[in-house]
Amino acid sequence: MKLESRLNAVPGTVRPGGRTAKVRAAVLEATRNALVDDGFHALNLDRIAAAADVGKTTVYRRWGSATGLVADLLRDMAEQSLPAADTGSLEGDLRANARLVLDTLTDPRMGPVFAAVIAAAACDEECAEALRGFYATRLETWAAVAERGLARGEIPAGTDPVEVLRAVSAPLYYRFAVSREPLSPPDADRAAAAALAAARAGALRSQAPDDPG
């Protein structure tokens, strides 16, 4: 029996524990598997519906396109992501963040998913907007570690917490998506140390465009 056969909710809504939530979970898992196996350009709504055991009409009505599937997958990933670390020091928290990014990008399943999503964002504005939303959510969550570091006096007043976290992940994503170099734990630790050094030096302060300092 199709998952949505007795679905009574309004299309596009999610009721935790309800059939709509189960349909969404099945479709997004099928989307994730398809991205791992074949990449974004081979994503096909008919095959996703079959793999999820969901009617094609439901998939087309709710997600509409391959980019719609990817956008919703990114929203789900943002919702399910781990909370920020709290090791007691900014150095430890930034290293934890870098290791989380490393683990995600080198994971046998999540690495290919991110590679496919980044490729999709390069050629489709809907995917690009969804990817920006995903990272905005993650940066906002993890910025709390820099805010705590500010409160403890570990970095100068005026430091932009989001820029600190952006500085941690940027070199790792560069290696992953641009230079296509292997990633290792020392790379993650180096990225965290460099971000912390930049913050301590005042290079990541918030400043108005006309601020000469």
mmCIF file with all atom_site columns, C-alpha atoms in Angstrom:
data_model
loop_
_atom_site.group_PDB
_atom_site.id
_atom_site.type_symbol
_atom_site.label_atom_id
_atom_site.label_alt_id
_atom_site.label_comp_id
_atom_site.label_asym_id
_atom_site.label_entity_id
_atom_site.label_seq_id
_atom_site.pdbx_PDB_ins_code
_atom_site.Cartn_x
_atom_site.Cartn_y
_atom_site.Cartn_z
_atom_site.occupancy
_atom_site.B_iso_or_equiv
_atom_site.pdbx_formal_charge
_atom_site.auth_seq_id
_atom_site.auth_comp_id
_atom_site.auth_asym_id
_atom_site.auth_atom_id
_atom_site.pdbx_PDB_model_num
ATOM 1   C CA . MET A 1 1   ? 0.000  0.000  0.000   1.00 0.00 ? 1   MET A CA 1
ATOM 2   C CA . LYS A 1 2   ? 1.306  3.450  -0.891  1.00 0.00 ? 2   LYS A CA 1
ATOM 3   C CA . LEU A 1 3   ? 2.365  5.526  2.124   1.00 0.00 ? 3   LEU A CA 1
ATOM 4   C CA . GLU A 1 4   ? 0.064  8.394  1.228   1.00 0.00 ? 4   GLU A CA 1
ATOM 5   C CA . SER A 1 5   ? -2.969 6.261  0.382   1.00 0.00 ? 5   SER A CA 1
ATOM 6   C CA . ARG A 1 6   ? -4.972 7.569  3.344   1.00 0.00 ? 6   ARG A CA 1
ATOM 7   C CA . LEU A 1 7   ? -3.223 10.883 3.791   1.00 0.00 ? 7   LEU A CA 1
ATOM 8   C CA . ASN A 1 8   ? -5.703 13.543 4.887   1.00 0.00 ? 8   ASN A CA 1
ATOM 9   C CA . ALA A 1 9   ? -3.333 16.447 5.603   1.00 0.00 ? 9   ALA A CA 1
ATOM 10  C CA . VAL A 1 10  ? -3.085 19.482 3.375   1.00 0.00 ? 10  VAL A CA 1
ATOM 11  C CA . PRO A 1 11  ? -0.417 18.847 0.698   1.00 0.00 ? 11  PRO A CA 1
ATOM 12  C CA . GLY A 1 12  ? 2.966  20.158 1.774   1.00 0.00 ? 12  GLY A CA 1
ATOM 13  C CA . THR A 1 13  ? 2.248  20.203 5.498   1.00 0.00 ? 13  THR A CA 1
ATOM 14  C CA . VAL A 1 14  ? 4.149  18.060 7.976   1.00 0.00 ? 14  VAL A CA 1
ATOM 15  C CA . ARG A 1 15  ? 2.477  16.562 11.024  1.00 0.00 ? 15  ARG A CA 1
ATOM 16  C CA . PRO A 1 16  ? 5.122  15.030 13.321  1.00 0.00 ? 16  PRO A CA 1
ATOM 17  C CA . GLY A 1 17  ? 4.443  11.313 13.500  1.00 0.00 ? 17  GLY A CA 1
ATOM 18  C CA . GLY A 1 18  ? 1.696  11.557 10.884  1.00 0.00 ? 18  GLY A CA 1
ATOM 19  C CA . ARG A 1 19  ? 1.529  10.112 7.397   1.00 0.00 ? 19  ARG A CA 1
ATOM 20  C CA . THR A 1 20  ? 2.738  13.310 5.761   1.00 0.00 ? 20  THR A CA 1
ATOM 21  C CA . ALA A 1 21  ? 5.894  13.147 7.862   1.00 0.00 ? 21  ALA A CA 1
ATOM 22  C CA . LYS A 1 22  ? 6.393  9.495  6.880   1.00 0.00 ? 22  LYS A CA 1
ATOM 23  C CA . VAL A 1 23  ? 5.955  10.296 3.201   1.00 0.00 ? 23  VAL A CA 1
ATOM 24  C CA . ARG A 1 24  ? 8.448  13.150 3.455   1.00 0.00 ? 24  ARG A CA 1
ATOM 25  C CA . ALA A 1 25  ? 10.977 10.983 5.299   1.00 0.00 ? 25  ALA A CA 1
ATOM 26  C CA . ALA A 1 26  ? 10.698 8.193  2.716   1.00 0.00 ? 26  ALA A CA 1
ATOM 27  C CA . VAL A 1 27  ? 11.028 10.561 -0.232  1.00 0.00 ? 27  VAL A CA 1
ATOM 28  C CA . LEU A 1 28  ? 13.992 12.417 1.244   1.00 0.00 ? 28  LEU A CA 1
ATOM 29  C CA . GLU A 1 29  ? 15.767 9.168  2.070   1.00 0.00 ? 29  GLU A CA 1
ATOM 30  C CA . ALA A 1 30  ? 15.224 8.010  -1.518  1.00 0.00 ? 30  ALA A CA 1
ATOM 31  C CA . THR A 1 31  ? 16.561 11.369 -2.718  1.00 0.00 ? 31  THR A CA 1
ATOM 32  C CA . ARG A 1 32  ? 19.633 11.034 -0.529  1.00 0.00 ? 32  ARG A CA 1
ATOM 33  C CA . ASN A 1 33  ? 20.293 7.525  -1.848  1.00 0.00 ? 33  ASN A CA 1
ATOM 34  C CA . ALA A 1 34  ? 19.875 8.665  -5.445  1.00 0.00 ? 34  ALA A CA 1
ATOM 35  C CA . LEU A 1 35  ? 22.339 11.531 -4.948  1.00 0.00 ? 35  LEU A CA 1
ATOM 36  C CA . VAL A 1 36  ? 24.886 9.135  -3.465  1.00 0.00 ? 36  VAL A CA 1
ATOM 37  C CA . ASP A 1 37  ? 24.472 6.625  -6.297  1.00 0.00 ? 37  ASP A CA 1
ATOM 38  C CA . ASP A 1 38  ? 24.091 8.844  -9.355  1.00 0.00 ? 38  ASP A CA 1
ATOM 39  C CA . GLY A 1 39  ? 24.452 12.534 -8.497  1.00 0.00 ? 39  GLY A CA 1
ATOM 40  C CA . PHE A 1 40  ? 22.091 15.454 -9.030  1.00 0.00 ? 40  PHE A CA 1
ATOM 41  C CA . HIS A 1 41  ? 21.791 15.355 -12.815 1.00 0.00 ? 41  HIS A CA 1
ATOM 42  C CA . ALA A 1 42  ? 20.394 11.813 -12.746 1.00 0.00 ? 42  ALA A CA 1
ATOM 43  C CA . LEU A 1 43  ? 17.744 12.673 -10.142 1.00 0.00 ? 43  LEU A CA 1
ATOM 44  C CA . ASN A 1 44  ? 14.360 11.573 -11.484 1.00 0.00 ? 44  ASN A CA 1
ATOM 45  C CA . LEU A 1 45  ? 11.039 12.098 -9.698  1.00 0.00 ? 45  LEU A CA 1
ATOM 46  C CA . ASP A 1 46  ? 9.465  8.923  -11.086 1.00 0.00 ? 46  ASP A CA 1
ATOM 47  C CA . ARG A 1 47  ? 12.324 6.802  -9.752  1.00 0.00 ? 47  ARG A CA 1
ATOM 48  C CA . ILE A 1 48  ? 12.263 8.623  -6.417  1.00 0.00 ? 48  ILE A CA 1
ATOM 49  C CA . ALA A 1 49  ? 8.541  7.894  -6.069  1.00 0.00 ? 49  ALA A CA 1
ATOM 50  C CA . ALA A 1 50  ? 9.089  4.216  -6.846  1.00 0.00 ? 50  ALA A CA 1
ATOM 51  C CA . ALA A 1 51  ? 12.014 3.912  -4.416  1.00 0.00 ? 51  ALA A CA 1
ATOM 52  C CA . ALA A 1 52  ? 10.028 5.618  -1.652  1.00 0.00 ? 52  ALA A CA 1
ATOM 53  C CA . ASP A 1 53  ? 6.888  3.571  -2.387  1.00 0.00 ? 53  ASP A CA 1
ATOM 54  C CA . VAL A 1 54  ? 4.960  6.817  -2.850  1.00 0.00 ? 54  VAL A CA 1
ATOM 55  C CA . GLY A 1 55  ? 2.614  7.734  -5.679  1.00 0.00 ? 55  GLY A CA 1
ATOM 56  C CA . LYS A 1 56  ? 4.116  9.844  -8.458  1.00 0.00 ? 56  LYS A CA 1
ATOM 57  C CA . THR A 1 57  ? 1.287  12.349 -8.180  1.00 0.00 ? 57  THR A CA 1
ATOM 58  C CA . THR A 1 58  ? 2.206  13.104 -4.571  1.00 0.00 ? 58  THR A CA 1
ATOM 59  C CA . VAL A 1 59  ? 5.878  13.609 -5.402  1.00 0.00 ? 59  VAL A CA 1
ATOM 60  C CA . TYR A 1 60  ? 5.169  15.884 -8.358  1.00 0.00 ? 60  TYR A CA 1
ATOM 61  C CA . ARG A 1 61  ? 2.526  17.868 -6.452  1.00 0.00 ? 61  ARG A CA 1
ATOM 62  C CA . ARG A 1 62  ? 4.595  18.431 -3.339  1.00 0.00 ? 62  ARG A CA 1
ATOM 63  C CA . TRP A 1 63  ? 8.185  18.717 -4.646  1.00 0.00 ? 63  TRP A CA 1
ATOM 64  C CA . GLY A 1 64  ? 7.626  19.553 -8.309  1.00 0.00 ? 64  GLY A CA 1
ATOM 65  C CA . SER A 1 65  ? 11.173 19.031 -9.547  1.00 0.00 ? 65  SER A CA 1
ATOM 66  C CA . ALA A 1 66  ? 14.583 17.606 -8.741  1.00 0.00 ? 66  ALA A CA 1
ATOM 67  C CA . THR A 1 67  ? 15.609 20.979 -7.345  1.00 0.00 ? 67  THR A CA 1
ATOM 68  C CA . GLY A 1 68  ? 12.548 20.951 -5.114  1.00 0.00 ? 68  GLY A CA 1
ATOM 69  C CA . LEU A 1 69  ? 13.663 17.615 -3.699  1.00 0.00 ? 69  LEU A CA 1
ATOM 70  C CA . VAL A 1 70  ? 17.195 18.875 -3.064  1.00 0.00 ? 70  VAL A CA 1
ATOM 71  C CA . ALA A 1 71  ? 15.922 22.062 -1.441  1.00 0.00 ? 71  ALA A CA 1
ATOM 72  C CA . ASP A 1 72  ? 13.712 20.114 0.965   1.00 0.00 ? 72  ASP A CA 1
ATOM 73  C CA . LEU A 1 73  ? 16.525 17.657 1.695   1.00 0.00 ? 73  LEU A CA 1
ATOM 74  C CA . LEU A 1 74  ? 18.737 20.590 2.711   1.00 0.00 ? 74  LEU A CA 1
ATOM 75  C CA . ARG A 1 75  ? 16.002 21.957 4.970   1.00 0.00 ? 75  ARG A CA 1
ATOM 76  C CA . ASP A 1 76  ? 15.689 18.553 6.601   1.00 0.00 ? 76  ASP A CA 1
ATOM 77  C CA . MET A 1 77  ? 19.459 18.272 7.040   1.00 0.00 ? 77  MET A CA 1
ATOM 78  C CA . ALA A 1 78  ? 19.541 21.673 8.723   1.00 0.00 ? 78  ALA A CA 1
ATOM 79  C CA . GLU A 1 79  ? 16.746 20.603 11.061  1.00 0.00 ? 79  GLU A CA 1
ATOM 80  C CA . GLN A 1 80  ? 18.526 17.368 11.974  1.00 0.00 ? 80  GLN A CA 1
ATOM 81  C CA . SER A 1 81  ? 22.066 18.749 12.365  1.00 0.00 ? 81  SER A CA 1
ATOM 82  C CA . LEU A 1 82  ? 23.905 18.392 15.644  1.00 0.00 ? 82  LEU A CA 1
ATOM 83  C CA . PRO A 1 83  ? 23.860 21.278 18.141  1.00 0.00 ? 83  PRO A CA 1
ATOM 84  C CA . ALA A 1 84  ? 26.947 23.386 18.780  1.00 0.00 ? 84  ALA A CA 1
ATOM 85  C CA . ALA A 1 85  ? 29.630 21.944 21.039  1.00 0.00 ? 85  ALA A CA 1
ATOM 86  C CA . ASP A 1 86  ? 30.372 23.344 24.486  1.00 0.00 ? 86  ASP A CA 1
ATOM 87  C CA . THR A 1 87  ? 33.821 22.131 25.543  1.00 0.00 ? 87  THR A CA 1
ATOM 88  C CA . GLY A 1 88  ? 34.496 25.026 27.902  1.00 0.00 ? 88  GLY A CA 1
ATOM 89  C CA . SER A 1 89  ? 36.879 26.894 25.603  1.00 0.00 ? 89  SER A CA 1
ATOM 90  C CA . LEU A 1 90  ? 36.606 28.556 22.217  1.00 0.00 ? 90  LEU A CA 1
ATOM 91  C CA . GLU A 1 91  ? 39.621 26.611 20.992  1.00 0.00 ? 91  GLU A CA 1
ATOM 92  C CA . GLY A 1 92  ? 37.975 23.311 21.863  1.00 0.00 ? 92  GLY A CA 1
ATOM 93  C CA . ASP A 1 93  ? 34.639 24.357 20.394  1.00 0.00 ? 93  ASP A CA 1
ATOM 94  C CA . LEU A 1 94  ? 36.179 25.455 17.082  1.00 0.00 ? 94  LEU A CA 1
ATOM 95  C CA . ARG A 1 95  ? 38.129 22.226 16.839  1.00 0.00 ? 95  ARG A CA 1
ATOM 96  C CA . ALA A 1 96  ? 34.904 20.293 17.471  1.00 0.00 ? 96  ALA A CA 1
ATOM 97  C CA . ASN A 1 97  ? 33.182 22.247 14.710  1.00 0.00 ? 97  ASN A CA 1
ATOM 98  C CA . ALA A 1 98  ? 36.032 21.585 12.292  1.00 0.00 ? 98  ALA A CA 1
ATOM 99  C CA . ARG A 1 99  ? 35.998 17.870 13.110  1.00 0.00 ? 99  ARG A CA 1
ATOM 100 C CA . LEU A 1 100 ? 32.221 17.768 12.536  1.00 0.00 ? 100 LEU A CA 1
ATOM 101 C CA . VAL A 1 101 ? 32.656 19.353 9.103   1.00 0.00 ? 101 VAL A CA 1
ATOM 102 C CA . LEU A 1 102 ? 35.480 16.921 8.359   1.00 0.00 ? 102 LEU A CA 1
ATOM 103 C CA . ASP A 1 103 ? 33.424 13.907 9.442   1.00 0.00 ? 103 ASP A CA 1
ATOM 104 C CA . THR A 1 104 ? 30.505 15.033 7.287   1.00 0.00 ? 104 THR A CA 1
ATOM 105 C CA . LEU A 1 105 ? 32.540 15.656 4.151   1.00 0.00 ? 105 LEU A CA 1
ATOM 106 C CA . THR A 1 106 ? 34.495 12.413 4.441   1.00 0.00 ? 106 THR A CA 1
ATOM 107 C CA . ASP A 1 107 ? 31.500 10.249 5.338   1.00 0.00 ? 107 ASP A CA 1
ATOM 108 C CA . PRO A 1 108 ? 30.897 7.619  2.600   1.00 0.00 ? 108 PRO A CA 1
ATOM 109 C CA . ARG A 1 109 ? 27.270 8.714  2.264   1.00 0.00 ? 109 ARG A CA 1
ATOM 110 C CA . MET A 1 110 ? 27.135 12.351 3.313   1.00 0.00 ? 110 MET A CA 1
ATOM 111 C CA . GLY A 1 111 ? 30.229 13.339 1.330   1.00 0.00 ? 111 GLY A CA 1
ATOM 112 C CA . PRO A 1 112 ? 28.655 12.383 -2.020  1.00 0.00 ? 112 PRO A CA 1
ATOM 113 C CA . VAL A 1 113 ? 25.393 14.058 -0.989  1.00 0.00 ? 113 VAL A CA 1
ATOM 114 C CA . PHE A 1 114 ? 27.167 17.353 -0.343  1.00 0.00 ? 114 PHE A CA 1
ATOM 115 C CA . ALA A 1 115 ? 29.164 17.031 -3.556  1.00 0.00 ? 115 ALA A CA 1
ATOM 116 C CA . ALA A 1 116 ? 25.934 16.548 -5.504  1.00 0.00 ? 116 ALA A CA 1
ATOM 117 C CA . VAL A 1 117 ? 24.184 19.426 -3.749  1.00 0.00 ? 117 VAL A CA 1
ATOM 118 C CA . ILE A 1 118 ? 27.104 21.795 -4.338  1.00 0.00 ? 118 ILE A CA 1
ATOM 119 C CA . ALA A 1 119 ? 27.117 20.810 -8.007  1.00 0.00 ? 119 ALA A CA 1
ATOM 120 C CA . ALA A 1 120 ? 23.370 21.454 -8.215  1.00 0.00 ? 120 ALA A CA 1
ATOM 121 C CA . ALA A 1 121 ? 23.736 24.858 -6.527  1.00 0.00 ? 121 ALA A CA 1
ATOM 122 C CA . ALA A 1 122 ? 26.311 25.884 -9.111  1.00 0.00 ? 122 ALA A CA 1
ATOM 123 C CA . CYS A 1 123 ? 23.751 25.658 -11.902 1.00 0.00 ? 123 CYS A CA 1
ATOM 124 C CA . ASP A 1 124 ? 20.369 26.178 -10.243 1.00 0.00 ? 124 ASP A CA 1
ATOM 125 C CA . GLU A 1 125 ? 19.318 29.215 -8.212  1.00 0.00 ? 125 GLU A CA 1
ATOM 126 C CA . GLU A 1 126 ? 16.696 27.312 -6.179  1.00 0.00 ? 126 GLU A CA 1
ATOM 127 C CA . CYS A 1 127 ? 19.343 24.855 -5.022  1.00 0.00 ? 127 CYS A CA 1
ATOM 128 C CA . ALA A 1 128 ? 21.770 27.702 -4.397  1.00 0.00 ? 128 ALA A CA 1
ATOM 129 C CA . GLU A 1 129 ? 19.228 29.488 -2.216  1.00 0.00 ? 129 GLU A CA 1
ATOM 130 C CA . ALA A 1 130 ? 18.507 26.286 -0.296  1.00 0.00 ? 130 ALA A CA 1
ATOM 131 C CA . LEU A 1 131 ? 22.226 25.718 0.230   1.00 0.00 ? 131 LEU A CA 1
ATOM 132 C CA . ARG A 1 132 ? 22.638 29.278 1.510   1.00 0.00 ? 132 ARG A CA 1
ATOM 133 C CA . GLY A 1 133 ? 19.751 28.685 3.885   1.00 0.00 ? 133 GLY A CA 1
ATOM 134 C CA . PHE A 1 134 ? 21.312 25.465 5.146   1.00 0.00 ? 134 PHE A CA 1
ATOM 135 C CA . TYR A 1 135 ? 24.620 27.131 5.937   1.00 0.00 ? 135 TYR A CA 1
ATOM 136 C CA . ALA A 1 136 ? 22.957 30.208 7.418   1.00 0.00 ? 136 ALA A CA 1
ATOM 137 C CA . THR A 1 137 ? 21.151 27.916 9.846   1.00 0.00 ? 137 THR A CA 1
ATOM 138 C CA . ARG A 1 138 ? 24.298 26.020 10.747  1.00 0.00 ? 138 ARG A CA 1
ATOM 139 C CA . LEU A 1 139 ? 26.402 29.172 11.139  1.00 0.00 ? 139 LEU A CA 1
ATOM 140 C CA . GLU A 1 140 ? 23.765 30.778 13.342  1.00 0.00 ? 140 GLU A CA 1
ATOM 141 C CA . THR A 1 141 ? 23.659 27.683 15.550  1.00 0.00 ? 141 THR A CA 1
ATOM 142 C CA . TRP A 1 142 ? 27.428 27.362 15.889  1.00 0.00 ? 142 TRP A CA 1
ATOM 143 C CA . ALA A 1 143 ? 28.006 31.116 16.285  1.00 0.00 ? 143 ALA A CA 1
ATOM 144 C CA . ALA A 1 144 ? 27.020 30.552 19.913  1.00 0.00 ? 144 ALA A CA 1
ATOM 145 C CA . VAL A 1 145 ? 30.494 29.140 20.584  1.00 0.00 ? 145 VAL A CA 1
ATOM 146 C CA . ALA A 1 146 ? 32.126 32.400 19.475  1.00 0.00 ? 146 ALA A CA 1
ATOM 147 C CA . GLU A 1 147 ? 29.603 34.408 21.498  1.00 0.00 ? 147 GLU A CA 1
ATOM 148 C CA . ARG A 1 148 ? 30.638 32.426 24.577  1.00 0.00 ? 148 ARG A CA 1
ATOM 149 C CA . GLY A 1 149 ? 34.276 33.039 23.673  1.00 0.00 ? 149 GLY A CA 1
ATOM 150 C CA . LEU A 1 150 ? 33.568 36.759 23.511  1.00 0.00 ? 150 LEU A CA 1
ATOM 151 C CA . ALA A 1 151 ? 31.913 36.648 26.932  1.00 0.00 ? 151 ALA A CA 1
ATOM 152 C CA . ARG A 1 152 ? 34.973 34.856 28.354  1.00 0.00 ? 152 ARG A CA 1
ATOM 153 C CA . GLY A 1 153 ? 37.339 37.407 26.825  1.00 0.00 ? 153 GLY A CA 1
ATOM 154 C CA . GLU A 1 154 ? 39.030 34.830 24.561  1.00 0.00 ? 154 GLU A CA 1
ATOM 155 C CA . ILE A 1 155 ? 38.654 37.033 21.474  1.00 0.00 ? 155 ILE A CA 1
ATOM 156 C CA . PRO A 1 156 ? 38.432 40.832 21.109  1.00 0.00 ? 156 PRO A CA 1
ATOM 157 C CA . ALA A 1 157 ? 35.205 42.751 21.554  1.00 0.00 ? 157 ALA A CA 1
ATOM 158 C CA . GLY A 1 158 ? 33.574 43.438 18.231  1.00 0.00 ? 158 GLY A CA 1
ATOM 159 C CA . THR A 1 159 ? 34.527 40.076 16.711  1.00 0.00 ? 159 THR A CA 1
ATOM 160 C CA . ASP A 1 160 ? 31.811 38.784 14.372  1.00 0.00 ? 160 ASP A CA 1
ATOM 161 C CA . PRO A 1 161 ? 30.776 35.333 15.714  1.00 0.00 ? 161 PRO A CA 1
ATOM 162 C CA . VAL A 1 162 ? 29.450 34.147 12.353  1.00 0.00 ? 162 VAL A CA 1
ATOM 163 C CA . GLU A 1 163 ? 32.678 35.108 10.581  1.00 0.00 ? 163 GLU A CA 1
ATOM 164 C CA . VAL A 1 164 ? 34.676 33.095 13.104  1.00 0.00 ? 164 VAL A CA 1
ATOM 165 C CA . LEU A 1 165 ? 32.697 29.957 12.267  1.00 0.00 ? 165 LEU A CA 1
ATOM 166 C CA . ARG A 1 166 ? 32.786 30.711 8.559   1.00 0.00 ? 166 ARG A CA 1
ATOM 167 C CA . ALA A 1 167 ? 36.584 30.906 8.784   1.00 0.00 ? 167 ALA A CA 1
ATOM 168 C CA . VAL A 1 168 ? 36.688 27.416 10.302  1.00 0.00 ? 168 VAL A CA 1
ATOM 169 C CA . SER A 1 169 ? 34.762 25.628 7.572   1.00 0.00 ? 169 SER A CA 1
ATOM 170 C CA . ALA A 1 170 ? 35.883 27.628 4.525   1.00 0.00 ? 170 ALA A CA 1
ATOM 171 C CA . PRO A 1 171 ? 39.285 25.956 3.990   1.00 0.00 ? 171 PRO A CA 1
ATOM 172 C CA . LEU A 1 172 ? 37.760 22.512 4.442   1.00 0.00 ? 172 LEU A CA 1
ATOM 173 C CA . TYR A 1 173 ? 35.075 23.156 1.836   1.00 0.00 ? 173 TYR A CA 1
ATOM 174 C CA . TYR A 1 174 ? 37.708 24.612 -0.491  1.00 0.00 ? 174 TYR A CA 1
ATOM 175 C CA . ARG A 1 175 ? 39.673 21.372 -0.363  1.00 0.00 ? 175 ARG A CA 1
ATOM 176 C CA . PHE A 1 176 ? 36.494 19.336 -0.739  1.00 0.00 ? 176 PHE A CA 1
ATOM 177 C CA . ALA A 1 177 ? 34.776 21.195 -3.583  1.00 0.00 ? 177 ALA A CA 1
ATOM 178 C CA . VAL A 1 178 ? 37.426 23.254 -5.392  1.00 0.00 ? 178 VAL A CA 1
ATOM 179 C CA . SER A 1 179 ? 40.897 21.749 -5.159  1.00 0.00 ? 179 SER A CA 1
ATOM 180 C CA . ARG A 1 180 ? 39.497 18.232 -4.573  1.00 0.00 ? 180 ARG A CA 1
ATOM 181 C CA . GLU A 1 181 ? 42.253 17.390 -2.096  1.00 0.00 ? 181 GLU A CA 1
ATOM 182 C CA . PRO A 1 182 ? 41.928 14.629 0.515   1.00 0.00 ? 182 PRO A CA 1
ATOM 183 C CA . LEU A 1 183 ? 40.814 15.820 3.933   1.00 0.00 ? 183 LEU A CA 1
ATOM 184 C CA . SER A 1 184 ? 42.325 14.624 7.201   1.00 0.00 ? 184 SER A CA 1
ATOM 185 C CA . PRO A 1 185 ? 42.083 15.461 10.923  1.00 0.00 ? 185 PRO A CA 1
ATOM 186 C CA . PRO A 1 186 ? 45.199 17.690 10.798  1.00 0.00 ? 186 PRO A CA 1
ATOM 187 C CA . ASP A 1 187 ? 43.452 19.773 8.124   1.00 0.00 ? 187 ASP A CA 1
ATOM 188 C CA . ALA A 1 188 ? 40.487 20.269 10.433  1.00 0.00 ? 188 ALA A CA 1
ATOM 189 C CA . ASP A 1 189 ? 42.661 21.175 13.418  1.00 0.00 ? 189 ASP A CA 1
ATOM 190 C CA . ARG A 1 190 ? 44.667 23.612 11.289  1.00 0.00 ? 190 ARG A CA 1
ATOM 191 C CA . ALA A 1 191 ? 41.479 25.299 10.070  1.00 0.00 ? 191 ALA A CA 1
ATOM 192 C CA . ALA A 1 192 ? 40.250 25.740 13.642  1.00 0.00 ? 192 ALA A CA 1
ATOM 193 C CA . ALA A 1 193 ? 43.613 27.091 14.805  1.00 0.00 ? 193 ALA A CA 1
ATOM 194 C CA . ALA A 1 194 ? 43.811 29.546 11.899  1.00 0.00 ? 194 ALA A CA 1
ATOM 195 C CA . ALA A 1 195 ? 40.290 30.841 12.560  1.00 0.00 ? 195 ALA A CA 1
ATOM 196 C CA . LEU A 1 196 ? 41.077 31.323 16.239  1.00 0.00 ? 196 LEU A CA 1
ATOM 197 C CA . ALA A 1 197 ? 44.348 33.127 15.450  1.00 0.00 ? 197 ALA A CA 1
ATOM 198 C CA . ALA A 1 198 ? 42.572 35.429 13.009  1.00 0.00 ? 198 ALA A CA 1
ATOM 199 C CA . ALA A 1 199 ? 39.891 36.208 15.556  1.00 0.00 ? 199 ALA A CA 1
ATOM 200 C CA . ARG A 1 200 ? 42.432 36.916 18.298  1.00 0.00 ? 200 ARG A CA 1
ATOM 201 C CA . ALA A 1 201 ? 44.324 39.232 15.934  1.00 0.00 ? 201 ALA A CA 1
ATOM 202 C CA . GLY A 1 202 ? 41.166 41.260 15.300  1.00 0.00 ? 202 GLY A CA 1
ATOM 203 C CA . ALA A 1 203 ? 40.863 40.229 11.665  1.00 0.00 ? 203 ALA A CA 1
ATOM 204 C CA . LEU A 1 204 ? 37.269 39.007 12.078  1.00 0.00 ? 204 LEU A CA 1
ATOM 205 C CA . ARG A 1 205 ? 35.772 42.081 13.708  1.00 0.00 ? 205 ARG A CA 1
ATOM 206 C CA . SER A 1 206 ? 32.433 43.487 12.640  1.00 0.00 ? 206 SER A CA 1
ATOM 207 C CA . GLN A 1 207 ? 33.009 46.900 11.155  1.00 0.00 ? 207 GLN A CA 1
ATOM 208 C CA . ALA A 1 208 ? 31.085 49.446 9.148   1.00 0.00 ? 208 ALA A CA 1
ATOM 209 C CA . PRO A 1 209 ? 32.131 49.811 5.501   1.00 0.00 ? 209 PRO A CA 1
ATOM 210 C CA . ASP A 1 210 ? 33.621 53.261 6.224   1.00 0.00 ? 210 ASP A CA 1
ATOM 211 C CA . ASP A 1 211 ? 35.471 52.179 9.366   1.00 0.00 ? 211 ASP A CA 1
ATOM 212 C CA . PRO A 1 212 ? 39.181 52.682 8.578   1.00 0.00 ? 212 PRO A CA 1
ATOM 213 C CA . GLY A 1 213 ? 40.174 50.420 11.465  1.00 0.00 ? 213 GLY A CA 1
#
